[in-house]
Amino acid sequence: MSTSPRPIDARTLADMLADGEELALLDLREELTFSDGHLLHARSCPLSRIELRVAQLVPRRSARVVLCDGGEGLNERGAAVLARVGYDNLFRLDGGEKEWASGCLLAFSGVYVPSKGFGSSVEHEAHTTN
């Protein structure tokens, strides 16, 4: 079994996110770095704790798993760990979060981003103020 994740670009990932198929998007950077900027649907799963967290985040080992980092090479090491514990449908975002953002695709900062996004949407649509 190959431990090397298949490379994809930001546009391919955007298509995967919209295709309705099962997909897990794992950001392998440490949580503080993750909170500085990440893809909306990414879950923080630091490489240092991947073996402890992945089964909870991705219970189905056959699910598509896209690994993301900041371009610092965490994806290959993360893929080796995941392959060792039985995940075999692995992809990596070439260039990581930086590639995503440079492709004019949205990146978000902070944690609890979906709820923050919902609140911002309501504020914009309803013209509420703080």
Coordinates of C-alpha atoms in Angstrom, one line a residue:
M1 CA 0.0 0.0 0.0
S2 CA 1.4 3.4 -1.0
T3 CA 1.6 6.0 1.8
S4 CA 2.0 8.9 -0.6
P5 CA -1.2 11.0 -0.8
R6 CA -2.3 11.9 -4.3
P7 CA -1.7 15.6 -5.0
I8 CA -4.6 17.9 -5.8
D9 CA -4.8 21.6 -6.5
A10 CA -7.1 24.1 -4.9
R11 CA -9.7 24.0 -7.7
T12 CA -9.9 20.2 -7.5
L13 CA -10.4 20.5 -3.7
A14 CA -13.2 23.0 -4.3
D15 CA -14.9 20.6 -6.7
M16 CA -14.5 17.8 -4.2
L17 CA -16.1 19.9 -1.4
A18 CA -19.1 20.5 -3.7
D19 CA -19.6 17.0 -5.1
G20 CA -21.7 15.7 -2.2
E21 CA -19.4 12.7 -1.6
E22 CA -17.9 11.9 1.8
L23 CA -14.8 13.9 2.4
A24 CA -12.7 14.7 5.4
L25 CA -10.4 17.8 5.2
L26 CA -7.7 17.6 7.9
D27 CA -5.3 20.5 8.6
L28 CA -2.1 19.0 10.1
R29 CA -0.7 22.2 11.5
E30 CA -0.7 22.9 15.2
E31 CA -3.9 24.5 16.6
L32 CA -2.4 28.0 17.1
T33 CA -1.2 28.1 13.5
F34 CA -4.5 26.6 12.3
S35 CA -6.4 29.4 14.0
D36 CA -4.4 32.0 12.2
G37 CA -5.9 30.9 8.8
H38 CA -7.5 27.8 7.4
L39 CA -10.0 26.5 5.0
L40 CA -13.6 26.7 6.1
H41 CA -14.4 23.0 6.2
A42 CA -11.0 21.9 7.6
R43 CA -10.7 20.3 10.9
S44 CA -7.7 20.8 13.1
C45 CA -5.8 17.5 13.4
P46 CA -2.2 18.4 14.4
L47 CA 0.3 15.9 13.1
S48 CA 1.6 15.6 16.7
R49 CA -1.8 14.2 17.8
I50 CA -3.1 12.6 14.6
E51 CA -3.1 9.0 15.8
L52 CA -5.1 10.1 18.9
R53 CA -7.7 12.1 17.0
V54 CA -8.2 10.7 13.5
A55 CA -10.6 7.8 14.4
Q56 CA -12.9 10.3 16.0
L57 CA -12.8 12.8 13.2
V58 CA -12.8 10.2 10.3
P59 CA -14.4 7.0 11.6
R60 CA -14.8 5.5 8.1
R61 CA -11.3 4.5 6.9
S62 CA -12.5 4.3 3.3
A63 CA -13.5 8.0 3.3
R64 CA -11.7 10.5 1.1
V65 CA -9.2 12.3 3.3
V66 CA -7.6 15.5 2.1
L67 CA -4.6 16.6 4.1
C68 CA -3.6 20.2 4.3
D69 CA -0.7 22.1 5.8
G70 CA 0.9 25.4 5.3
G71 CA 3.3 24.1 2.7
E72 CA 5.8 22.9 5.2
G73 CA 5.7 19.2 4.3
L74 CA 3.4 17.7 7.0
N75 CA 1.2 16.0 4.6
E76 CA 3.6 13.2 3.6
R77 CA 4.3 12.3 7.3
G78 CA 0.6 12.5 8.1
A79 CA -0.3 10.2 5.2
A80 CA 2.2 7.6 6.4
V81 CA 0.6 7.6 9.8
L82 CA -2.9 7.3 8.3
A83 CA -1.9 4.6 5.9
R84 CA -0.4 2.6 8.8
V85 CA -3.7 2.7 10.7
G86 CA -5.8 1.7 7.6
Y87 CA -6.7 4.9 5.7
D88 CA -6.1 4.4 2.0
N89 CA -8.0 7.1 0.1
L90 CA -5.6 9.9 0.8
F91 CA -5.0 13.3 -1.0
R92 CA -2.9 16.3 -0.2
L93 CA -3.5 19.9 -1.1
D94 CA -0.5 21.0 -3.1
G95 CA 0.9 24.2 -1.5
G96 CA -1.5 23.8 1.5
E97 CA -3.6 26.7 2.9
K98 CA -1.4 29.2 1.1
E99 CA -2.2 27.7 -2.3
W100 CA -5.9 27.8 -1.4
A101 CA -5.8 31.5 -0.4
S102 CA -3.6 32.5 -3.4
G103 CA -6.3 31.0 -5.7
C104 CA -8.7 33.6 -4.4
L105 CA -10.5 31.0 -2.4
L106 CA -11.6 32.0 1.1
A107 CA -9.6 31.2 4.2
F108 CA -10.8 31.9 7.7
S109 CA -9.1 32.7 11.0
G110 CA -10.1 31.7 14.5
V111 CA -11.9 28.7 15.8
Y112 CA -15.6 27.8 15.6
V113 CA -15.6 29.3 12.1
P114 CA -18.9 27.9 10.9
S115 CA -20.8 29.6 13.7
K116 CA -18.8 32.8 13.2
G117 CA -19.6 32.6 9.5
F118 CA -23.3 32.2 10.2
G119 CA -23.3 35.2 12.6
S120 CA -21.5 37.3 10.0
S121 CA -24.1 36.3 7.4
V122 CA -27.0 37.2 9.6
E123 CA -25.3 40.5 10.5
H124 CA -24.9 41.3 6.9
E125 CA -28.4 40.3 5.7
A126 CA -30.3 41.7 8.7
H127 CA -28.1 44.8 9.0
T128 CA -27.6 44.3 12.7
T129 CA -24.8 46.0 14.7
N130 CA -22.6 44.9 17.6

